XYZ file of C-alpha atoms in Angstrom:
786
model
C -16.926 28.306 55.273
C -17.797 24.937 56.842
C -19.560 23.925 53.623
C -16.491 24.937 51.582
C -14.182 22.811 53.763
C -16.543 19.844 53.527
C -16.786 20.281 49.756
C -13.004 20.430 49.521
C -12.617 17.252 51.585
C -15.277 15.584 49.449
C -13.454 16.523 46.287
C -10.198 15.125 47.686
C -11.898 11.835 48.571
C -13.511 11.704 45.135
C -10.177 12.241 43.408
C -8.578 9.648 45.654
C -11.327 7.175 44.790
C -10.815 7.820 41.081
C -7.059 7.268 41.448
C -7.605 4.038 43.384
C -10.099 2.861 40.774
C -7.664 3.616 37.950
C -4.876 1.783 39.781
C -7.141 -1.227 40.276
C -8.182 -1.180 36.623
C -4.553 -0.992 35.516
C -3.625 -3.815 37.867
C -6.497 -5.918 36.551
C -5.504 -5.254 32.949
C -1.884 -6.075 33.763
C -2.972 -9.335 35.376
C -5.093 -10.240 32.352
C -2.128 -9.615 30.095
C 0.124 -11.758 32.273
C -2.499 -14.500 32.421
C -2.842 -14.617 28.631
C 0.858 -14.766 27.744
C 1.412 -17.729 25.392
C 3.203 -20.864 26.532
C 6.725 -20.730 25.110
C 8.474 -23.726 26.620
C 7.912 -27.144 28.068
C 5.678 -29.940 26.941
C 2.017 -30.058 25.978
C 0.397 -33.483 26.074
C -2.932 -34.865 24.942
C -2.452 -33.327 21.508
C -4.115 -34.924 18.468
C -0.920 -35.357 16.418
C 0.551 -38.455 14.797
C 4.042 -37.835 16.197
C 5.705 -35.284 18.474
C 5.864 -31.743 17.094
C 8.450 -29.177 18.131
C 7.877 -25.429 18.117
C 11.168 -23.543 18.391
C 10.805 -19.771 18.673
C 13.630 -17.331 18.046
C 14.190 -14.091 19.948
C 11.633 -12.291 17.747
C 8.974 -14.930 18.429
C 9.145 -16.522 14.970
C 8.428 -20.260 15.286
C 9.962 -23.152 13.402
C 7.377 -25.941 13.451
C 8.834 -29.406 12.839
C 6.160 -32.046 12.256
C 5.684 -35.480 10.697
C 2.610 -34.491 8.658
C 1.097 -31.317 7.284
C -1.977 -31.887 9.454
C 0.264 -32.030 12.532
C 1.879 -28.764 11.445
C -1.594 -27.263 10.972
C -2.533 -28.274 14.527
C 0.611 -26.616 15.873
C 0.105 -23.468 13.794
C -3.495 -23.293 14.985
C -2.290 -23.606 18.575
C 0.103 -20.678 18.101
C -2.529 -18.550 16.359
C -5.051 -19.318 19.101
C -2.608 -18.395 21.858
C -1.152 -15.266 20.271
C -3.738 -13.865 17.877
C -7.246 -14.980 18.790
C -8.692 -11.493 19.190
C -7.446 -10.502 15.734
C -8.882 -13.719 14.295
C -12.193 -13.029 15.995
C -12.454 -9.561 14.481
C -11.689 -10.947 11.009
C -14.374 -13.631 11.128
C -16.903 -11.191 12.538
C -16.044 -8.521 9.956
C -16.705 -10.987 7.136
C -19.889 -12.375 8.668
C -21.365 -8.968 9.492
C -21.173 -9.708 13.216
C -18.811 -7.016 14.510
C -21.618 -5.387 16.462
C -21.783 -8.458 18.661
C -18.240 -7.759 19.822
C -17.801 -3.978 19.764
C -21.399 -2.781 19.977
C -23.203 -0.195 17.869
C -19.958 1.071 16.325
C -19.754 -2.151 14.347
C -23.229 -1.952 12.822
C -22.284 0.405 9.986
C -19.949 -2.203 8.521
C -22.265 -5.074 9.441
C -25.071 -3.586 7.336
C -22.816 -3.675 4.281
C -21.318 -7.112 4.816
C -24.286 -9.105 6.123
C -25.978 -8.685 2.736
C -23.441 -11.145 1.330
C -24.299 -13.893 3.850
C -20.713 -15.053 4.032
C -21.272 -17.267 7.065
C -23.842 -19.312 5.181
C -21.526 -19.445 2.164
C -18.611 -20.513 4.376
C -20.639 -23.422 5.742
C -21.404 -24.593 2.213
C -17.723 -24.404 1.270
C -16.724 -26.461 4.304
C -19.434 -29.025 3.551
C -18.078 -29.424 0.011
C -14.440 -29.965 0.987
C -12.549 -33.109 0.023
C -11.808 -35.402 3.015
C -8.075 -34.605 3.183
C -8.726 -30.858 2.999
C -11.360 -31.122 5.724
C -9.038 -33.198 7.907
C -6.324 -30.559 7.742
C -8.840 -27.835 8.527
C -10.181 -29.846 11.465
C -6.644 -30.222 12.814
C -6.046 -26.486 12.564
C -9.341 -25.645 14.280
C -8.601 -28.105 17.084
C -5.213 -26.466 17.571
C -6.755 -22.989 17.708
C -9.239 -23.975 20.388
C -6.632 -25.833 22.429
C -4.385 -22.790 22.214
C -7.119 -20.431 23.368
C -8.251 -22.820 26.083
C -4.711 -23.288 27.400
C -4.376 -19.622 28.313
C -4.965 -18.844 31.973
C -7.310 -16.063 30.887
C -8.831 -14.941 27.614
C -6.866 -12.305 25.657
C -6.957 -8.974 27.466
C -9.077 -7.279 24.784
C -12.115 -9.274 25.890
C -11.830 -7.868 29.413
C -11.911 -4.344 27.991
C -14.982 -5.172 25.907
C -16.698 -7.212 28.657
C -17.075 -10.129 26.255
C -16.146 -13.811 26.234
C -14.519 -15.353 23.151
C -16.479 -18.035 21.299
C -14.746 -21.186 20.100
C -13.270 -21.300 16.608
C -15.199 -23.280 14.005
C -14.286 -24.720 10.610
C -16.379 -22.095 8.848
C -14.507 -19.322 10.669
C -11.337 -20.112 8.741
C -13.259 -19.622 5.500
C -14.653 -16.375 6.917
C -11.089 -15.215 7.563
C -10.383 -15.523 3.835
C -13.695 -13.808 3.051
C -12.481 -10.968 5.292
C -9.573 -10.540 2.898
C -12.057 -10.365 0.004
C -13.752 -7.525 1.877
C -10.411 -5.865 2.597
C -9.216 -6.006 -1.003
C -12.414 -5.631 -3.034
C -15.454 -3.383 -2.585
C -18.523 -5.002 -1.057
C -20.670 -2.889 -3.386
C -20.321 -2.361 -7.168
C -18.823 1.079 -6.597
C -17.416 1.645 -10.058
C -20.725 0.954 -11.805
C -22.608 3.099 -9.296
C -20.117 5.940 -9.697
C -20.373 5.826 -13.472
C -24.172 5.807 -13.237
C -24.016 8.897 -11.041
C -21.815 10.628 -13.612
C -24.094 9.558 -16.472
C -27.103 10.933 -14.628
C -25.297 14.294 -14.377
C -23.659 14.542 -17.802
C -24.144 11.412 -19.874
C -21.666 8.753 -20.961
C -19.140 11.425 -21.952
C -18.864 12.641 -18.360
C -18.609 9.087 -17.021
C -15.787 8.290 -19.440
C -13.990 11.516 -18.509
C -14.211 11.030 -14.746
C -13.580 7.268 -14.703
C -10.886 6.617 -17.334
C -9.402 3.238 -18.217
C -6.003 4.453 -19.380
C -3.468 7.175 -18.770
C 0.052 8.387 -19.366
C 1.340 6.820 -16.131
C 0.415 3.254 -17.133
C 3.407 0.910 -16.767
C 2.301 -2.610 -17.803
C 4.919 -5.335 -18.078
C 4.033 -5.983 -21.724
C 4.586 -2.345 -22.730
C 1.046 -2.032 -24.107
C -0.825 1.262 -24.380
C -4.580 1.645 -24.247
C -6.220 4.412 -26.270
C -7.531 7.310 -24.226
C -11.134 8.328 -24.798
C -11.210 11.714 -26.595
C -12.059 14.637 -24.366
C -15.725 15.585 -24.765
C -16.574 18.701 -26.739
C -19.397 19.647 -24.385
C -20.711 18.576 -21.001
C -23.787 19.321 -18.957
C -22.560 20.484 -15.534
C -24.253 20.351 -12.177
C -26.315 23.415 -11.416
C -24.559 25.961 -9.248
C -27.383 25.589 -6.723
C -26.481 21.918 -6.309
C -22.945 22.870 -5.323
C -24.199 24.758 -2.302
C -25.559 21.527 -0.865
C -22.322 19.576 -1.222
C -20.293 18.822 1.897
C -16.778 20.208 2.043
C -13.423 18.659 2.682
C -13.191 14.937 1.903
C -10.076 13.400 0.368
C -10.304 11.303 -2.759
C -10.717 7.538 -2.632
C -7.504 5.616 -2.044
C -6.240 2.288 -3.281
C -5.303 -0.544 -0.946
C -2.415 -2.160 -2.722
C 1.027 -3.679 -2.777
C 4.239 -4.068 -4.739
C 5.919 -7.170 -6.052
C 8.549 -7.807 -8.645
C 11.061 -10.408 -9.731
C 14.158 -10.728 -11.870
C 15.356 -13.819 -13.665
C 18.317 -15.783 -12.372
C 20.666 -14.266 -14.935
C 20.120 -10.884 -13.258
C 20.473 -11.984 -9.616
C 23.593 -12.385 -7.528
C 22.676 -15.992 -6.693
C 21.710 -17.331 -10.126
C 18.225 -18.126 -8.824
C 15.274 -15.830 -9.404
C 14.997 -12.957 -6.940
C 11.495 -12.050 -5.724
C 10.350 -9.023 -3.706
C 6.980 -8.443 -2.086
C 5.483 -5.808 0.188
C 1.737 -6.024 0.711
C 0.154 -2.672 1.596
C -2.619 -2.994 4.142
C -3.874 -1.370 7.289
C -1.142 -1.326 9.929
C -1.760 -2.229 13.526
C -0.499 -3.929 16.637
C 0.085 -6.758 16.153
C 0.758 -7.159 12.436
C -1.962 -8.734 10.310
C 0.591 -11.467 9.513
C 2.197 -14.128 11.703
C 5.639 -15.295 10.618
C 6.371 -19.021 10.587
C 8.703 -21.678 9.200
C 7.290 -25.154 8.605
C 9.420 -28.295 8.298
C 7.190 -31.257 7.424
C 8.341 -34.870 7.117
C 11.888 -33.893 6.229
C 10.851 -31.903 3.146
C 12.456 -28.524 2.393
C 11.165 -25.915 4.810
C 8.612 -23.313 3.771
C 9.137 -19.894 5.339
C 6.934 -16.848 5.152
C 3.870 -15.158 6.555
C 0.642 -16.798 7.648
C -2.757 -15.198 8.182
C -4.040 -15.962 11.693
C -7.292 -17.814 11.146
C -5.979 -19.939 8.264
C -3.496 -22.867 8.181
C -1.541 -21.618 5.146
C 1.727 -19.906 4.380
C 0.414 -16.972 2.359
C 3.644 -15.706 0.793
C 7.279 -16.684 1.126
C 9.749 -19.299 -0.091
C 10.039 -23.081 0.055
C 13.614 -23.299 -1.209
C 12.522 -24.060 -4.764
C 10.025 -21.269 -5.455
C 9.398 -17.877 -3.871
C 6.105 -16.088 -4.384
C 4.213 -12.960 -3.408
C 1.042 -11.012 -4.127
C -0.350 -7.617 -4.974
C -4.037 -6.821 -5.226
C -4.912 -7.227 -8.897
C -7.851 -4.807 -9.203
C -9.212 -6.865 -12.066
C -12.994 -6.718 -12.460
C -14.390 -9.512 -10.284
C -17.967 -8.277 -9.807
C -20.812 -6.747 -11.790
C -23.869 -4.662 -11.019
C -26.902 -6.382 -12.516
C -29.993 -4.262 -13.106
C -32.970 -6.105 -11.624
C -35.776 -5.530 -14.117
C -39.251 -5.769 -12.570
C -41.718 -8.175 -14.129
C -44.476 -5.883 -15.488
C -47.157 -8.415 -14.541
C -46.086 -9.231 -10.968
C -44.878 -6.689 -8.410
C -42.711 -9.155 -6.463
C -41.019 -10.747 -9.477
C -38.162 -9.821 -11.795
C -37.202 -10.818 -15.314
C -34.590 -13.488 -16.119
C -33.646 -15.300 -19.354
C -35.868 -18.185 -18.184
C -38.881 -16.059 -17.295
C -40.024 -14.344 -14.130
C -38.480 -15.146 -10.762
C -39.524 -14.124 -7.272
C -37.049 -12.164 -5.174
C -36.182 -14.318 -2.171
C -36.400 -12.442 1.122
C -34.097 -13.739 3.851
C -35.127 -12.675 7.354
C -32.029 -12.001 9.454
C -30.999 -9.772 12.337
C -28.102 -7.513 13.247
C -26.942 -7.328 16.837
C -25.073 -4.690 18.788
C -23.930 -6.854 21.669
C -27.212 -8.276 22.985
C -29.613 -5.818 21.340
C -30.797 -7.004 17.929
C -32.747 -5.471 15.071
C -34.391 -7.164 12.071
C -32.474 -7.166 8.807
C -33.927 -8.311 5.493
C -31.754 -9.504 2.611
C -33.137 -9.751 -0.917
C -31.616 -12.453 -3.124
C -31.766 -12.892 -6.897
C -30.375 -15.672 -9.087
C -27.343 -13.456 -9.718
C -26.670 -12.451 -6.137
C -27.986 -10.212 -3.365
C -29.652 -6.867 -3.962
C -27.142 -4.257 -2.786
C -28.918 -0.960 -3.475
C -30.040 1.365 -6.234
C -28.113 3.530 -8.660
C -28.545 7.182 -9.636
C -31.315 6.207 -12.059
C -33.293 4.508 -9.280
C -32.649 1.030 -10.674
C -32.426 -1.849 -8.209
C -29.017 -3.536 -8.447
C -27.958 -7.067 -7.638
C -24.278 -7.957 -7.310
C -22.704 -10.825 -9.230
C -19.375 -11.459 -7.517
C -16.819 -14.230 -7.660
C -16.855 -14.225 -3.842
C -20.388 -15.641 -4.090
C -19.320 -18.705 -6.106
C -19.826 -22.071 -4.437
C -16.056 -22.648 -4.571
C -14.998 -19.050 -3.914
C -12.361 -20.340 -1.478
C -10.204 -23.445 -1.855
C -7.476 -24.278 0.638
C -5.821 -27.190 -1.187
C -4.231 -25.255 -4.082
C -2.772 -22.685 -1.716
C -1.359 -25.517 0.380
C 0.159 -27.018 -2.759
C 2.220 -23.860 -3.295
C 4.137 -24.746 -0.141
C 5.677 -27.745 -1.929
C 5.716 -26.565 -5.570
C 9.060 -27.164 -7.266
C 9.041 -24.814 -10.237
C 7.492 -21.691 -11.706
C 5.487 -23.760 -14.194
C 4.062 -25.906 -11.399
C 3.259 -22.852 -9.279
C 1.415 -21.126 -12.143
C -0.683 -24.250 -12.747
C -1.561 -24.338 -9.041
C -2.434 -20.635 -9.044
C -4.996 -21.212 -11.787
C -6.799 -23.741 -9.591
C -6.668 -21.617 -6.459
C -9.631 -19.709 -5.109
C -8.645 -16.693 -3.054
C -9.195 -12.940 -3.554
C -7.801 -12.306 -7.032
C -4.154 -11.257 -6.873
C -1.194 -10.538 -9.098
C 0.835 -13.691 -8.465
C 4.561 -13.178 -9.030
C 6.794 -16.219 -8.654
C 10.409 -17.194 -9.243
C 12.249 -20.490 -8.881
C 15.715 -21.736 -7.993
C 16.417 -22.449 -11.672
C 16.054 -18.736 -12.447
C 12.586 -18.719 -14.039
C 10.016 -16.004 -13.274
C 6.323 -15.548 -14.069
C 3.247 -13.436 -13.480
C -0.374 -14.528 -13.622
C -3.661 -13.967 -11.845
C -4.413 -16.265 -8.934
C -8.121 -16.712 -8.259
C -11.304 -16.929 -10.317
C -11.829 -14.646 -13.329
C -15.399 -14.058 -14.582
C -16.124 -15.282 -18.113
C -18.255 -12.336 -19.260
C -20.121 -12.122 -22.514
C -22.014 -9.295 -24.178
C -20.535 -6.410 -22.123
C -17.256 -5.167 -20.645
C -18.262 -4.882 -16.991
C -17.901 -1.111 -16.698
C -21.587 -0.234 -16.360
C -24.619 -1.755 -14.664
C -26.557 -3.836 -17.196
C -29.527 -6.171 -17.246
C -28.973 -9.905 -17.673
C -32.709 -10.420 -18.246
C -32.710 -11.205 -21.981
C -29.685 -13.525 -21.915
C -27.572 -11.392 -24.256
C -25.223 -10.408 -21.413
C -23.950 -12.254 -18.383
C -21.336 -14.706 -17.151
C -20.499 -18.118 -18.566
C -19.117 -19.182 -15.234
C -15.404 -18.788 -14.553
C -12.610 -18.450 -17.092
C -10.839 -21.815 -17.585
C -7.200 -22.080 -16.444
C -5.855 -22.306 -19.979
C -7.421 -18.917 -20.806
C -5.870 -17.106 -17.827
C -3.188 -14.612 -18.924
C 0.411 -15.535 -18.082
C 3.724 -13.774 -18.630
C 6.619 -16.191 -18.168
C 10.313 -15.443 -18.577
C 9.966 -12.116 -20.430
C 12.860 -11.167 -22.684
C 14.136 -8.441 -20.347
C 14.086 -10.802 -17.356
C 11.949 -8.485 -15.238
C 8.380 -8.569 -13.889
C 6.695 -5.903 -11.750
C 3.194 -5.189 -10.452
C 1.777 -2.467 -8.212
C -2.045 -2.575 -8.461
C -2.154 -0.942 -11.875
C -2.856 -2.491 -15.253
C -0.335 -5.285 -15.916
C -1.202 -6.336 -19.486
C -3.072 -4.949 -22.478
C -4.873 -6.253 -25.535
C -6.980 -9.401 -25.316
C -5.616 -10.215 -21.855
C -6.795 -6.874 -20.510
C -10.215 -7.406 -22.085
C -10.529 -10.706 -20.210
C -9.444 -9.261 -16.869
C -11.378 -5.988 -17.043
C -10.814 -2.963 -14.851
C -11.894 -3.108 -11.232
C -10.321 0.225 -10.282
C -6.659 0.113 -11.231
C -4.151 2.482 -9.688
C -2.387 4.978 -11.950
C 0.856 3.107 -12.509
C 3.034 5.686 -10.752
C 4.484 3.108 -8.366
C 4.735 0.441 -11.057
C 6.559 2.843 -13.350
C 9.032 3.788 -10.648
C 9.723 0.109 -9.900
C 10.170 -0.587 -13.617
C 12.606 2.291 -13.964
C 14.638 1.169 -10.942
C 14.785 -2.381 -12.308
C 16.012 -1.136 -15.684
C 18.838 0.847 -14.086
C 20.896 -2.254 -13.251
C 21.865 -5.619 -14.695
C 22.603 -7.425 -11.425
C 20.591 -7.420 -8.198
C 20.983 -8.518 -4.593
C 18.324 -8.636 -1.859
C 19.781 -5.371 -0.567
C 19.178 -3.779 -3.965
C 15.550 -4.877 -3.804
C 15.159 -3.470 -0.302
C 16.465 -0.158 -1.621
C 13.672 -0.155 -4.205
C 11.088 -1.068 -1.558
C 12.211 1.970 0.451
C 12.136 4.332 -2.552
C 10.281 7.520 -1.540
C 10.374 9.444 -4.853
C 6.892 10.602 -5.883
C 6.741 10.328 -9.662
C 3.113 11.440 -9.708
C 3.918 14.776 -8.088
C 6.428 15.766 -10.790
C 3.672 16.944 -13.101
C 1.925 18.811 -10.283
C 5.150 20.477 -9.176
C 5.742 21.843 -12.667
C 2.141 23.075 -12.902
C 2.157 24.662 -9.457
C 5.481 26.388 -10.052
C 4.152 27.969 -13.254
C 0.975 29.111 -11.514
C 2.880 30.580 -8.566
C 5.193 32.483 -10.907
C 2.117 33.986 -12.588
C 0.858 35.122 -9.167
C 4.116 36.241 -7.550
C 2.659 39.682 -6.975
C 0.949 38.084 -3.980
C 3.617 37.982 -1.259
C 2.218 34.863 0.400
C 2.221 32.953 -2.878
C 5.634 34.301 -3.832
C 7.038 32.851 -0.604
C 6.088 29.392 -1.852
C 8.062 29.569 -5.098
C 11.427 28.542 -3.631
C 10.199 25.548 -1.575
C 8.084 24.306 -4.482
C 10.976 24.742 -6.919
C 13.355 22.898 -4.568
C 10.857 20.249 -3.508
C 13.308 17.360 -3.903
C 10.804 14.799 -5.278
C 11.006 12.745 -2.096
C 8.393 12.150 0.593
C 10.748 12.690 3.523
C 9.833 14.152 6.926
C 11.662 17.478 6.449
C 10.078 18.231 3.053
C 7.874 21.345 2.941
C 7.384 22.113 -0.730
C 6.551 18.445 -1.242
C 3.696 18.625 1.228
C 2.239 21.795 -0.275
C 2.302 20.277 -3.772
C 0.278 17.340 -2.486
C -2.236 19.564 -0.733
C -2.706 21.638 -3.891
C -3.101 18.524 -6.014
C -5.681 17.030 -3.640
C -7.614 20.308 -3.573
C -7.760 20.404 -7.372
C -8.944 16.795 -7.673
C -11.474 17.223 -4.877
C -12.898 20.425 -6.349
C -13.232 18.991 -9.838
C -15.078 15.835 -8.797
C -17.177 17.674 -6.248
C -18.328 20.078 -8.949
C -19.414 17.364 -11.358
C -20.769 14.551 -9.166
C -20.931 15.924 -5.629
C -19.635 14.072 -2.602
C -20.895 11.247 -0.391
C -22.756 12.320 2.695
C -20.619 12.871 5.747
C -20.288 9.954 8.122
C -20.796 7.347 5.400
C -18.482 4.538 4.370
C -17.121 6.562 1.446
C -15.164 9.805 1.436
C -15.141 10.759 -2.239
C -16.321 9.776 -5.700
C -12.867 10.425 -7.178
C -11.071 7.246 -8.281
C -7.341 6.685 -8.184
C -7.314 7.336 -11.932
C -8.764 10.776 -11.238
C -5.131 11.804 -11.521
C -5.389 11.117 -15.256
C -8.576 13.154 -15.589
C -7.164 16.245 -13.902
C -3.982 16.169 -15.941
C -5.919 15.982 -19.192
C -8.397 18.750 -18.418
C -5.739 21.078 -17.009
C -3.587 20.558 -20.075
C -6.517 21.142 -22.462
C -8.270 23.894 -20.438
C -11.231 23.972 -22.799
C -14.292 25.886 -21.578
C -16.501 22.808 -22.031
C -14.601 20.949 -19.302
C -14.664 23.796 -16.794
C -16.613 22.826 -13.671
C -19.684 24.760 -12.639
C -19.022 27.781 -10.457
C -15.739 28.709 -12.153
C -15.714 31.285 -14.957
C -12.202 30.421 -16.122
C -9.440 27.901 -15.557
C -7.429 30.597 -13.824
C -10.250 30.910 -11.327
C -10.280 27.132 -10.836
C -6.551 27.270 -10.037
C -7.073 30.299 -7.784
C -9.672 28.446 -5.750
C -7.586 25.277 -5.489
C -4.672 27.436 -4.334
C -6.930 29.161 -1.814
C -7.911 25.792 -0.334
C -4.265 24.772 -0.124
C -3.338 28.096 1.483
C -6.153 27.686 3.994
C -4.643 24.382 5.080
C -1.196 25.951 5.302
C -2.647 28.674 7.526
C -4.578 26.232 9.694
C -1.772 23.709 10.169
C 1.328 25.918 10.200
C 0.157 29.480 10.721
C 1.025 30.266 7.108
C 4.709 29.443 7.710
C 5.873 27.052 4.984
C 8.984 26.107 6.996
C 6.697 24.520 9.596
C 4.564 22.772 6.971
C 6.647 19.603 6.941
C 5.703 16.247 5.496
C 6.738 14.639 8.768
C 3.854 16.358 10.559
C 1.380 14.214 8.603
C 3.594 11.407 7.297
C 3.459 9.341 10.457
C 3.591 5.590 10.997
C 0.331 5.657 12.983
C 0.642 2.024 14.099
C -1.920 1.371 16.844
C -3.787 -1.405 18.538
C -7.377 -1.171 17.234
C -8.800 -0.669 20.727
C -6.277 2.083 21.478
C -8.062 4.182 18.862
C -11.077 4.362 21.177
C -9.401 3.745 24.559
C -6.457 6.114 24.255
C -4.674 5.183 27.530
C -4.365 1.601 26.271
C -1.933 2.872 23.659
C 0.564 3.689 26.404
C 0.937 -0.061 26.886
C 0.248 -1.489 23.432
C 1.488 0.978 20.829
C 4.977 1.754 19.552
C 6.112 5.357 19.610
C 4.549 7.198 16.687
C 7.244 8.635 14.450
C 7.560 10.430 11.142
C 8.466 8.032 8.348
C 9.370 8.533 4.693
C 6.918 7.574 1.971
C 3.489 8.478 0.653
C 0.614 6.597 -0.931
C 2.004 7.172 -4.440
C 5.611 6.202 -3.661
C 7.035 2.688 -3.804
C 7.419 2.983 -0.049
C 3.683 3.353 0.337
C 2.912 5.019 3.645
C 0.140 6.880 5.424
C -0.846 6.903 9.101
C -1.974 3.365 9.873
C -1.330 2.177 6.310
C 1.681 0.845 4.460
C 3.860 -2.162 3.815
C 2.557 -4.854 6.155
C 5.754 -6.782 5.419
C 8.734 -6.559 3.105
C 10.815 -9.422 1.831
C 13.380 -10.075 -0.882
C 14.384 -13.702 -1.395
C 15.964 -16.051 -3.910
C 14.610 -19.603 -3.447
C 17.391 -21.844 -2.197
C 19.319 -18.843 -0.876
C 17.136 -17.895 2.080
C 20.162 -17.267 4.293
C 20.879 -14.132 2.231
C 17.217 -13.051 2.126
C 15.738 -10.033 3.915
C 12.482 -9.491 5.786
C 10.751 -6.684 7.701
C 7.369 -6.521 9.429
C 5.818 -3.650 11.355
C 3.670 -4.181 14.430
C 5.526 -7.254 15.575
C 4.655 -10.903 15.998
C 3.077 -10.927 19.446
C -0.470 -9.942 20.328
C 0.230 -9.626 24.050
C 2.319 -6.710 25.393
C 3.719 -9.001 28.103
C 5.232 -11.408 25.568
C 9.049 -11.165 25.727
C 9.271 -10.393 21.987
C 6.473 -7.823 21.827
C 7.078 -5.364 18.945
C 10.263 -7.209 17.959
C 11.181 -6.248 14.411
C 9.064 -3.101 14.366
C 12.023 -0.744 14.657
C 13.756 -2.404 11.685
C 10.573 -1.892 9.663
C 10.401 1.802 10.636
C 14.040 2.502 9.834
C 14.281 0.199 6.814
C 17.121 -1.722 8.452
C 17.926 -5.062 6.756
C 16.761 -7.998 8.870
C 16.955 -11.743 8.167
C 14.234 -13.677 6.377
C 14.965 -16.873 8.313
C 14.435 -17.286 12.064
C 17.409 -16.930 14.352
C 18.637 -19.458 16.926
C 15.956 -21.082 19.057
C 15.291 -19.178 22.271
C 12.276 -21.155 23.486
C 11.187 -24.697 22.552
C 7.763 -26.231 23.097
C 7.016 -29.902 22.419
C 3.533 -31.103 21.470
C 2.738 -34.775 21.786
C -0.076 -37.247 22.242
């Protein structure tokens, strides 16, 4: 009894100690947040600017920077980025350099092993060393501003306290690494398409590779109206052995496309008479947003307004009063897998057009905080060795990101002052950023599309499969010259649209290649909405951006309804007929039939690809070998239903459908107890906007994260949406008419929860409420001077 009382008192004291400790930790975190709130008002002296600079923030934290020179504006922007977004900048530079482990520990090593191979820090240093003096001076000003901003905080950003780390100063090369991080975000760090096709060829020859990884489909919606021929369905295929299927892991979704939407109409179709441009870039969503809004007024010139990327001194997308521009990921083919052919006479050498070369071994190390391990990188004349394919061939990667001038800041800066579409297109062809669909319109009503960024000048092959460059018959002749870059300017119908799918056909498509295009479902929906009207306002464009109709699911709904009708003797399946029939086409929270159609579709795609090429091992960087265009493959085989295309393990196509239905029903049972009325899209269609550390330190989310809510949209709708993924911003603007323009951004401007405008604008993004493109009246003003 005495022991029990003592144990009880001990437990009480232990619980009390835990509570006190938690209170102290919360108080400490609160203090760190308060100590790292940015300076909003007053005067900052000792600044390396040529004349006083004013920073006027509105109620949402959006600054208007008024400066005498662009370098002064860069210093001020760097100061704001350093004060408000340094932790996000730090993670970007580390992600590109393969140094995340040094910040977050062992959890970062998986990504570091992939990225360090590319040696982007060394490449960034070379790019900085090769900059023109004026470009370097502007970069130096920005870097100085970043470090002054960070150093002016009373304490480092609160995230460093949680990680028990100290932030390192920003360097010139780190800005280049920030842009390299966008390369990594938008393009694969490995030649995935070539490796996937090799895997398919090893299982069933070229015919299987062409079937599983198509280049064209019925959903294509290019702006030139072109059609690519579909490869005929194979008459026979060699399937995986049934025994192999038993070893395949279950339950991974197909690969997804990181993408965006943009479109424009000519001035004759807009309410203002100027071109009207819309852009929503689809990226990972978090707190704060990946973007930082800003308006720059330099030396009395027209202001440039838009989004900046913390870590870089540029306005990425927006309007300068004469042009408005935006981006979508192009998915052109920017990299190739080069088969490294061993020299038969020397074990450590490989063949090149100029004879044998020795593979260069670079001794490096990867660190998880302060514990390091050796890491060896093999380099060839074409690029680093990145692995082997299904045939056991060693592969090097030739990638435009490895070019000596892979990143140029000056052309992107020039867009801020460009006066016309023609001038902007010429600038885009000199720019070096991750290759994007560049859509631009001007105040005179002109519109254009082109590719911004370097395009490989291939010869001897089309880039779809890994090939050897050893005999000189295949390779790159450097980068495509500007005059050869495809352009569509002022099309007859006055409309341009892109959404990560193929944009052009013919010779232009042959030059650009296919780096993993999306199906064209979103692009087609945008096209159709644009063709419905002859006059557009920014509000009309916002309505298109919020469109949640899933065109891709129409085919699957018709198929599923037919299959359910055939099986209506099963009571559980019969109960699904009405909700599938009345699905409504829209990805809205209350939809039930919509969700089941998607689950059935995903099960069918997953089963088909799993049967032919297996799945990646669990816990790896990849989830599936199915491409976005796998949609095309499944439609074709399910329409043809020839025995030759039937996957191993199924004796008939009816059995294939039965098993896909069984997987879908299993999910319905697991998630809603078999009750379709509870199987709503809103249960999975969530915003999922979180601070990155809140994903591993859940209580932090109580302070940092907005309330998670169900939102309309899906990955295949114009309003692209999935938990933690979607439109990172939305804008619709006519250059010269910015006062009528609209803007939305999820996650907010501020990085610190104690900032007075934390999460400002997020609710408008969630609800799709129109919000102004321009900043509002100044709420806080900060002056920077020497």
